[in-house]
Amino acid sequence: MTDLAPRELRVIVAVAEGRGFSTAARALGMTQSAVSHSVRTSERKIGAVLFDRGRLGATPTPAGAAVAGHARRVLRLLDVLGAEARGIAAGPGSADTVSGPLRIAAFRSAALYLLPPALERLTARHPGIEPVVRMVRELGPGTAGEVLDGRADVAVATLGTASPLPPGLVGGVLLEEEYALVHPAGHAAPRSLPLVDWAENCTSYTRDWWAAQEWIPRATVEAEDDGAVLSMVSRGLGMAIMPALSLRGAPDGMDITALGPDRPTRSIGYVTTPEQARSLAVRALIRELRAERGEEAVSDSRKSD
């Protein structure tokens, strides 16, 4: 295969994101015919059709979606390459002069409670780094999928047997958070209450534990995110089983009860590409995230046995 030029990669990404040649042409300042010619040339070099053309635009084929993800990652590495090379060329100690965006994908509770203190320290030590955080629901590909698709440099993700690392990515566990029972304050029999749940809660690798608990009823109320679950529980609409990081945002009017020695846990970690794992910005963020270990648990004063 003849190598693709960065210009050709940008065209592939623009067509994939714009779902059409004319949209990509406007975004890139090119003519539509030039975009079409570039895509045909890239398809010939790669040996696969990248887009299904139709009246409604251009839809990436499975091969095209994969190529677009690789293209985003390659283009991002070119940006990182230039920034870090300029910092090194500036002389000793100049690594801290590396500047530019650091794209981070995180699920809601991680973005609210785990990232902010880490980013505060990161930007104090590396003022040229500009964090760009996107909240992504931990469903389907989740936050790791954002890295795989080249939309994020690093992600905070749930890890485990039900959430394995996608092939080609690397990562590590940052913390283990315990699940606990949360219910209206002072309720005499919280386990008798209806269950309030949310879709992301069911993606953790605690499924087997959950299924074995005969006292947990089928959810009668479901919410879009953990914040909505907590709001409903605080209004007396039921009880919920929640991970510790989500419970940092628990409103007043609720009690948190431990689930005993066999309680389930959830692993939270970082996910990135092997190439980005060697970059200054990603390595610095991982160091700061690791410093957050032990701070994710709910205060003992909010728990009861």
mmCIF file of C-alpha atoms in Angstrom:
data_model
loop_
_atom_site.group_PDB
_atom_site.id
_atom_site.type_symbol
_atom_site.label_atom_id
_atom_site.label_comp_id
_atom_site.label_asym_id
_atom_site.label_seq_id
_atom_site.Cartn_x
_atom_site.Cartn_y
_atom_site.Cartn_z
ATOM 1 C CA MET A 1 0.000 0.000 0.000
ATOM 2 C CA THR A 2 1.288 3.439 -0.925
ATOM 3 C CA ASP A 3 1.510 5.633 2.153
ATOM 4 C CA LEU A 4 -1.330 8.047 2.774
ATOM 5 C CA ALA A 5 -0.417 11.705 3.190
ATOM 6 C CA PRO A 6 -1.712 13.713 6.176
ATOM 7 C CA ARG A 7 -3.901 15.691 3.742
ATOM 8 C CA GLU A 8 -5.600 12.462 2.661
ATOM 9 C CA LEU A 9 -6.152 11.451 6.273
ATOM 10 C CA ARG A 10 -7.794 14.799 7.006
ATOM 11 C CA VAL A 11 -10.139 14.326 4.086
ATOM 12 C CA ILE A 12 -11.166 10.859 5.317
ATOM 13 C CA VAL A 13 -11.871 12.213 8.802
ATOM 14 C CA ALA A 14 -13.809 15.203 7.464
ATOM 15 C CA VAL A 15 -16.003 13.011 5.258
ATOM 16 C CA ALA A 16 -16.626 10.562 8.116
ATOM 17 C CA GLU A 17 -17.600 13.325 10.516
ATOM 18 C CA GLY A 18 -19.575 15.375 8.010
ATOM 19 C CA ARG A 19 -21.256 12.324 6.454
ATOM 20 C CA GLY A 20 -20.811 13.823 3.032
ATOM 21 C CA PHE A 21 -18.326 15.093 0.473
ATOM 22 C CA SER A 22 -19.817 18.581 0.226
ATOM 23 C CA THR A 23 -19.792 19.054 4.002
ATOM 24 C CA ALA A 24 -16.178 17.900 4.141
ATOM 25 C CA ALA A 25 -15.271 20.211 1.280
ATOM 26 C CA ARG A 26 -16.680 23.227 3.123
ATOM 27 C CA ALA A 27 -14.876 22.281 6.334
ATOM 28 C CA LEU A 28 -11.546 21.858 4.550
ATOM 29 C CA GLY A 29 -11.842 24.729 2.084
ATOM 30 C CA MET A 30 -11.688 22.365 -0.890
ATOM 31 C CA THR A 31 -13.941 21.674 -3.835
ATOM 32 C CA GLN A 32 -16.269 18.708 -3.659
ATOM 33 C CA SER A 33 -14.583 17.133 -6.667
ATOM 34 C CA ALA A 34 -11.193 17.417 -4.945
ATOM 35 C CA VAL A 35 -12.580 15.689 -1.856
ATOM 36 C CA SER A 36 -14.136 12.945 -3.974
ATOM 37 C CA HIS A 37 -10.882 12.442 -5.881
ATOM 38 C CA SER A 38 -8.906 12.259 -2.616
ATOM 39 C CA VAL A 39 -11.242 9.621 -1.184
ATOM 40 C CA ARG A 40 -11.091 7.518 -4.336
ATOM 41 C CA THR A 41 -7.291 7.727 -4.287
ATOM 42 C CA SER A 42 -7.194 6.667 -0.624
ATOM 43 C CA GLU A 43 -9.558 3.764 -1.291
ATOM 44 C CA ARG A 44 -7.354 2.617 -4.148
ATOM 45 C CA LYS A 45 -4.238 2.800 -1.968
ATOM 46 C CA ILE A 46 -5.885 0.974 0.934
ATOM 47 C CA GLY A 47 -7.725 -1.542 -1.216
ATOM 48 C CA ALA A 48 -11.117 -1.133 0.443
ATOM 49 C CA VAL A 49 -14.246 0.965 0.021
ATOM 50 C CA LEU A 50 -14.390 3.495 2.845
ATOM 51 C CA PHE A 51 -17.776 5.127 2.255
ATOM 52 C CA ASP A 52 -21.166 4.091 0.960
ATOM 53 C CA ARG A 53 -22.294 6.882 -1.354
ATOM 54 C CA GLY A 54 -25.979 7.699 -1.539
ATOM 55 C CA ARG A 55 -28.544 10.449 -1.920
ATOM 56 C CA LEU A 56 -28.233 11.298 1.766
ATOM 57 C CA GLY A 57 -24.460 11.612 1.753
ATOM 58 C CA ALA A 58 -21.541 9.326 2.515
ATOM 59 C CA THR A 59 -21.740 6.761 5.317
ATOM 60 C CA PRO A 60 -18.525 5.100 6.529
ATOM 61 C CA THR A 61 -18.356 1.376 5.839
ATOM 62 C CA PRO A 62 -17.002 -0.779 8.682
ATOM 63 C CA ALA A 63 -13.588 -0.465 7.018
ATOM 64 C CA GLY A 64 -14.086 3.283 6.658
ATOM 65 C CA ALA A 65 -15.014 3.716 10.319
ATOM 66 C CA ALA A 66 -11.864 1.840 11.350
ATOM 67 C CA VAL A 67 -9.690 3.846 8.959
ATOM 68 C CA ALA A 68 -11.190 7.123 10.182
ATOM 69 C CA GLY A 69 -10.352 6.168 13.765
ATOM 70 C CA HIS A 70 -6.760 5.367 12.827
ATOM 71 C CA ALA A 71 -6.573 8.600 10.825
ATOM 72 C CA ARG A 72 -7.651 10.699 13.803
ATOM 73 C CA ARG A 73 -5.044 9.028 15.977
ATOM 74 C CA VAL A 74 -2.269 9.536 13.414
ATOM 75 C CA LEU A 75 -3.158 13.196 12.921
ATOM 76 C CA ARG A 76 -3.222 13.713 16.676
ATOM 77 C CA LEU A 77 0.206 12.108 17.003
ATOM 78 C CA LEU A 78 1.562 14.525 14.420
ATOM 79 C CA ASP A 79 0.347 17.397 16.616
ATOM 80 C CA VAL A 80 1.906 15.838 19.718
ATOM 81 C CA LEU A 81 5.136 15.106 17.842
ATOM 82 C CA GLY A 82 5.579 18.743 16.888
ATOM 83 C CA ALA A 83 4.709 20.152 20.313
ATOM 84 C CA GLU A 84 7.026 17.858 22.233
ATOM 85 C CA ALA A 85 9.879 18.239 19.747
ATOM 86 C CA ARG A 86 9.716 22.017 20.098
ATOM 87 C CA GLY A 87 9.792 21.683 23.863
ATOM 88 C CA ILE A 88 12.842 19.409 23.777
ATOM 89 C CA ALA A 89 14.625 21.670 21.312
ATOM 90 C CA ALA A 90 14.136 24.624 23.660
ATOM 91 C CA GLY A 91 16.629 23.109 26.088
ATOM 92 C CA PRO A 92 16.876 21.405 29.494
ATOM 93 C CA GLY A 93 13.722 21.546 31.542
ATOM 94 C CA SER A 94 11.741 22.693 28.546
ATOM 95 C CA ALA A 95 9.419 19.678 28.580
ATOM 96 C CA ASP A 96 7.103 21.753 30.740
ATOM 97 C CA THR A 97 6.754 24.224 27.890
ATOM 98 C CA VAL A 98 4.754 21.703 25.865
ATOM 99 C CA SER A 99 1.386 23.241 25.182
ATOM 100 C CA GLY A 100 -1.855 22.386 23.497
ATOM 101 C CA PRO A 101 -5.062 20.487 24.155
ATOM 102 C CA LEU A 102 -5.252 17.247 26.105
ATOM 103 C CA ARG A 103 -8.473 15.509 25.087
ATOM 104 C CA ILE A 104 -10.053 13.512 27.907
ATOM 105 C CA ALA A 105 -13.168 11.345 27.853
ATOM 106 C CA ALA A 106 -14.799 10.485 31.162
ATOM 107 C CA PHE A 107 -18.104 9.190 32.464
ATOM 108 C CA ARG A 108 -20.181 11.538 34.578
ATOM 109 C CA SER A 109 -19.056 10.799 38.150
ATOM 110 C CA ALA A 110 -15.395 10.647 37.118
ATOM 111 C CA ALA A 111 -15.708 13.993 35.335
ATOM 112 C CA LEU A 112 -17.383 15.538 38.373
ATOM 113 C CA TYR A 113 -15.309 14.171 41.228
ATOM 114 C CA LEU A 114 -12.141 12.388 40.071
ATOM 115 C CA LEU A 115 -10.845 14.658 37.320
ATOM 116 C CA PRO A 116 -11.101 18.193 38.792
ATOM 117 C CA PRO A 117 -8.445 17.880 41.539
ATOM 118 C CA ALA A 118 -6.160 15.973 39.171
ATOM 119 C CA LEU A 119 -6.551 18.621 36.478
ATOM 120 C CA GLU A 120 -5.978 21.393 38.995
ATOM 121 C CA ARG A 121 -2.576 19.944 39.878
ATOM 122 C CA LEU A 122 -1.803 19.078 36.256
ATOM 123 C CA THR A 123 -2.342 22.601 34.957
ATOM 124 C CA ALA A 124 -0.414 24.079 37.892
ATOM 125 C CA ARG A 125 2.625 21.953 37.014
ATOM 126 C CA HIS A 126 2.143 22.181 33.237
ATOM 127 C CA PRO A 127 0.393 25.486 32.493
ATOM 128 C CA GLY A 128 0.697 24.974 28.738
ATOM 129 C CA ILE A 129 -1.539 21.897 28.791
ATOM 130 C CA GLU A 130 -5.168 22.695 28.015
ATOM 131 C CA PRO A 131 -7.536 19.929 29.222
ATOM 132 C CA VAL A 132 -10.604 19.376 27.062
ATOM 133 C CA VAL A 133 -13.056 17.084 28.869
ATOM 134 C CA ARG A 134 -16.003 15.341 27.242
ATOM 135 C CA MET A 135 -18.532 13.440 29.304
ATOM 136 C CA VAL A 136 -19.466 10.164 27.636
ATOM 137 C CA ARG A 137 -21.989 7.628 28.852
ATOM 138 C CA GLU A 138 -20.350 4.341 29.793
ATOM 139 C CA LEU A 139 -22.519 2.333 27.420
ATOM 140 C CA GLY A 140 -21.437 0.346 24.372
ATOM 141 C CA PRO A 141 -17.924 1.476 23.382
ATOM 142 C CA GLY A 142 -18.052 4.038 26.208
ATOM 143 C CA THR A 143 -15.124 6.265 27.045
ATOM 144 C CA ALA A 144 -12.567 3.713 25.794
ATOM 145 C CA GLY A 145 -14.282 3.836 22.411
ATOM 146 C CA GLU A 146 -13.541 7.560 22.225
ATOM 147 C CA VAL A 147 -9.819 6.768 22.455
ATOM 148 C CA LEU A 148 -10.087 3.945 19.953
ATOM 149 C CA ASP A 149 -11.837 6.278 17.492
ATOM 150 C CA GLY A 150 -9.188 8.948 17.946
ATOM 151 C CA ARG A 151 -11.585 11.431 19.567
ATOM 152 C CA ALA A 152 -9.778 11.397 22.918
ATOM 153 C CA ASP A 153 -6.145 11.045 23.961
ATOM 154 C CA VAL A 154 -6.971 9.337 27.236
ATOM 155 C CA ALA A 155 -10.139 8.144 28.951
ATOM 156 C CA VAL A 156 -11.278 7.413 32.468
ATOM 157 C CA ALA A 157 -13.167 4.151 32.069
ATOM 158 C CA THR A 158 -14.671 1.250 33.967
ATOM 159 C CA LEU A 159 -12.507 -1.834 33.590
ATOM 160 C CA GLY A 160 -13.203 -5.479 34.243
ATOM 161 C CA THR A 161 -14.268 -8.755 32.686
ATOM 162 C CA ALA A 162 -17.409 -7.157 31.239
ATOM 163 C CA SER A 163 -15.502 -4.062 30.121
ATOM 164 C CA PRO A 164 -12.217 -5.360 28.658
ATOM 165 C CA LEU A 165 -9.742 -3.059 26.987
ATOM 166 C CA PRO A 166 -10.340 -2.851 23.248
ATOM 167 C CA PRO A 167 -7.499 -4.430 21.227
ATOM 168 C CA GLY A 168 -4.741 -1.946 20.538
ATOM 169 C CA LEU A 169 -5.243 0.127 23.685
ATOM 170 C CA VAL A 170 -3.394 0.094 26.999
ATOM 171 C CA GLY A 171 -4.513 1.065 30.461
ATOM 172 C CA GLY A 172 -4.387 0.415 34.149
ATOM 173 C CA VAL A 173 -6.578 0.407 37.242
ATOM 174 C CA LEU A 174 -6.579 3.617 39.257
ATOM 175 C CA LEU A 175 -8.940 2.631 42.050
ATOM 176 C CA GLU A 176 -11.490 0.087 43.204
ATOM 177 C CA GLU A 177 -14.754 1.563 44.409
ATOM 178 C CA GLU A 178 -17.259 -0.272 46.536
ATOM 179 C CA TYR A 179 -20.977 -0.431 45.907
ATOM 180 C CA ALA A 180 -23.324 0.562 48.717
ATOM 181 C CA LEU A 181 -27.043 0.711 49.366
ATOM 182 C CA VAL A 182 -28.480 4.231 49.301
ATOM 183 C CA HIS A 183 -31.982 4.917 50.565
ATOM 184 C CA PRO A 184 -34.185 7.589 52.148
ATOM 185 C CA ALA A 185 -32.818 8.639 55.530
ATOM 186 C CA GLY A 186 -34.258 6.843 58.529
ATOM 187 C CA HIS A 187 -36.185 4.207 56.599
ATOM 188 C CA ALA A 188 -36.739 1.154 58.798
ATOM 189 C CA ALA A 189 -36.540 -1.449 56.003
ATOM 190 C CA PRO A 190 -34.659 0.025 53.022
ATOM 191 C CA ARG A 191 -34.269 -3.348 51.283
ATOM 192 C CA SER A 192 -38.038 -3.551 50.938
ATOM 193 C CA LEU A 193 -38.173 -0.405 48.814
ATOM 194 C CA PRO A 194 -38.528 -0.396 45.005
ATOM 195 C CA LEU A 195 -35.269 -0.354 43.070
ATOM 196 C CA VAL A 196 -34.214 2.759 41.170
ATOM 197 C CA ASP A 197 -31.566 1.982 38.570
ATOM 198 C CA TRP A 198 -29.779 3.426 35.554
ATOM 199 C CA ALA A 199 -28.417 1.778 32.422
ATOM 200 C CA GLU A 200 -24.729 2.397 33.090
ATOM 201 C CA ASN A 201 -24.956 0.658 36.447
ATOM 202 C CA CYS A 202 -25.747 -2.606 34.652
ATOM 203 C CA THR A 203 -22.561 -2.547 32.600
ATOM 204 C CA SER A 204 -20.240 -3.198 35.544
ATOM 205 C CA TYR A 205 -18.728 -6.606 36.090
ATOM 206 C CA THR A 206 -20.816 -7.024 39.282
ATOM 207 C CA ARG A 207 -23.616 -8.689 37.275
ATOM 208 C CA ASP A 208 -23.110 -12.093 38.866
ATOM 209 C CA TRP A 209 -23.270 -10.676 42.392
ATOM 210 C CA TRP A 210 -26.337 -8.659 41.487
ATOM 211 C CA ALA A 211 -28.164 -11.683 40.050
ATOM 212 C CA ALA A 212 -27.432 -13.763 43.151
ATOM 213 C CA GLN A 213 -29.102 -11.312 45.559
ATOM 214 C CA GLU A 214 -32.690 -12.483 45.950
ATOM 215 C CA TRP A 215 -33.635 -9.357 47.898
ATOM 216 C CA ILE A 216 -32.925 -7.031 44.967
ATOM 217 C CA PRO A 217 -36.161 -6.565 43.002
ATOM 218 C CA ARG A 218 -36.442 -5.775 39.330
ATOM 219 C CA ALA A 219 -36.070 -2.050 38.753
ATOM 220 C CA THR A 220 -39.388 -0.231 38.763
ATOM 221 C CA VAL A 221 -37.827 3.154 37.993
ATOM 222 C CA GLU A 222 -34.927 3.766 35.607
ATOM 223 C CA ALA A 223 -33.058 7.015 35.069
ATOM 224 C CA GLU A 224 -30.595 8.313 32.499
ATOM 225 C CA ASP A 225 -27.684 8.843 34.887
ATOM 226 C CA ASP A 226 -26.584 8.323 38.469
ATOM 227 C CA GLY A 227 -27.403 11.900 39.468
ATOM 228 C CA ALA A 228 -31.045 11.377 38.536
ATOM 229 C CA VAL A 229 -31.091 8.107 40.509
ATOM 230 C CA LEU A 230 -29.865 9.887 43.636
ATOM 231 C CA SER A 231 -32.403 12.654 43.214
ATOM 232 C CA MET A 232 -35.225 10.110 42.986
ATOM 233 C CA VAL A 233 -34.005 8.198 46.038
ATOM 234 C CA SER A 234 -33.775 11.417 48.048
ATOM 235 C CA ARG A 235 -37.450 12.031 47.219
ATOM 236 C CA GLY A 236 -38.410 8.674 48.679
ATOM 237 C CA LEU A 237 -39.104 6.937 45.379
ATOM 238 C CA GLY A 238 -36.993 3.893 46.222
ATOM 239 C CA MET A 239 -33.532 2.604 47.032
ATOM 240 C CA ALA A 240 -30.508 2.132 44.801
ATOM 241 C CA ILE A 241 -27.200 0.310 44.730
ATOM 242 C CA MET A 242 -24.505 2.750 43.717
ATOM 243 C CA PRO A 243 -20.703 2.895 43.361
ATOM 244 C CA ALA A 244 -18.776 5.099 45.774
ATOM 245 C CA LEU A 245 -17.756 7.752 43.256
ATOM 246 C CA SER A 246 -21.386 8.406 42.334
ATOM 247 C CA LEU A 247 -22.263 8.712 46.002
ATOM 248 C CA ARG A 248 -19.965 11.694 46.393
ATOM 249 C CA GLY A 249 -22.809 13.713 44.952
ATOM 250 C CA ALA A 250 -25.482 12.232 47.203
ATOM 251 C CA PRO A 251 -27.971 14.929 48.299
ATOM 252 C CA ASP A 252 -29.267 15.390 51.820
ATOM 253 C CA GLY A 253 -32.082 13.216 53.048
ATOM 254 C CA MET A 254 -30.343 9.948 52.265
ATOM 255 C CA ASP A 255 -28.491 7.251 54.185
ATOM 256 C CA ILE A 256 -25.742 5.055 52.773
ATOM 257 C CA THR A 257 -25.516 1.492 54.077
ATOM 258 C CA ALA A 258 -22.607 -0.888 53.477
ATOM 259 C CA LEU A 259 -23.426 -4.132 51.678
ATOM 260 C CA GLY A 260 -21.243 -6.362 53.826
ATOM 261 C CA PRO A 261 -17.969 -8.236 53.258
ATOM 262 C CA ASP A 262 -19.115 -9.727 49.952
ATOM 263 C CA ARG A 263 -20.061 -6.342 48.517
ATOM 264 C CA PRO A 264 -19.318 -5.820 44.826
ATOM 265 C CA THR A 265 -16.687 -3.443 43.573
ATOM 266 C CA ARG A 266 -16.004 -1.608 40.352
ATOM 267 C CA SER A 267 -12.586 -0.966 38.821
ATOM 268 C CA ILE A 268 -11.925 2.505 37.438
ATOM 269 C CA GLY A 269 -8.859 3.102 35.329
ATOM 270 C CA TYR A 270 -7.274 4.999 32.498
ATOM 271 C CA VAL A 271 -7.237 3.942 28.845
ATOM 272 C CA THR A 272 -5.032 5.322 26.100
ATOM 273 C CA THR A 273 -3.075 4.262 23.027
ATOM 274 C CA PRO A 274 0.470 2.870 23.297
ATOM 275 C CA GLU A 275 1.750 5.960 21.481
ATOM 276 C CA GLN A 276 -0.104 8.485 23.636
ATOM 277 C CA ALA A 277 0.978 6.612 26.769
ATOM 278 C CA ARG A 278 4.484 7.891 26.066
ATOM 279 C CA SER A 279 3.469 11.522 25.605
ATOM 280 C CA LEU A 280 4.196 14.097 28.285
ATOM 281 C CA ALA A 281 0.640 15.276 28.763
ATOM 282 C CA VAL A 282 -0.926 11.829 29.104
ATOM 283 C CA ARG A 283 1.836 10.571 31.424
ATOM 284 C CA ALA A 284 1.438 13.668 33.588
ATOM 285 C CA LEU A 285 -2.330 13.230 33.830
ATOM 286 C CA ILE A 286 -1.995 9.562 34.778
ATOM 287 C CA ARG A 287 0.395 10.534 37.587
ATOM 288 C CA GLU A 288 -2.134 13.008 38.945
ATOM 289 C CA LEU A 289 -4.986 10.525 38.672
ATOM 290 C CA ARG A 290 -2.971 7.965 40.593
ATOM 291 C CA ALA A 291 -2.507 10.546 43.329
ATOM 292 C CA GLU A 292 -6.286 10.521 43.760
ATOM 293 C CA ARG A 293 -6.261 6.951 45.096
ATOM 294 C CA GLY A 294 -7.988 6.681 48.412
ATOM 295 C CA GLU A 295 -9.966 9.900 47.958
ATOM 296 C CA GLU A 296 -12.878 8.387 46.071
ATOM 297 C CA ALA A 297 -14.534 6.616 48.993
ATOM 298 C CA VAL A 298 -17.621 8.082 50.630
ATOM 299 C CA SER A 299 -16.957 9.571 54.066
ATOM 300 C CA ASP A 300 -17.470 7.064 56.875
ATOM 301 C CA SER A 301 -19.731 9.598 58.561
ATOM 302 C CA ARG A 302 -22.245 9.094 55.728
ATOM 303 C CA LYS A 303 -22.312 5.293 56.125
ATOM 304 C CA SER A 304 -24.087 2.971 58.551
ATOM 305 C CA ASP A 305 -23.628 -0.745 59.155
#
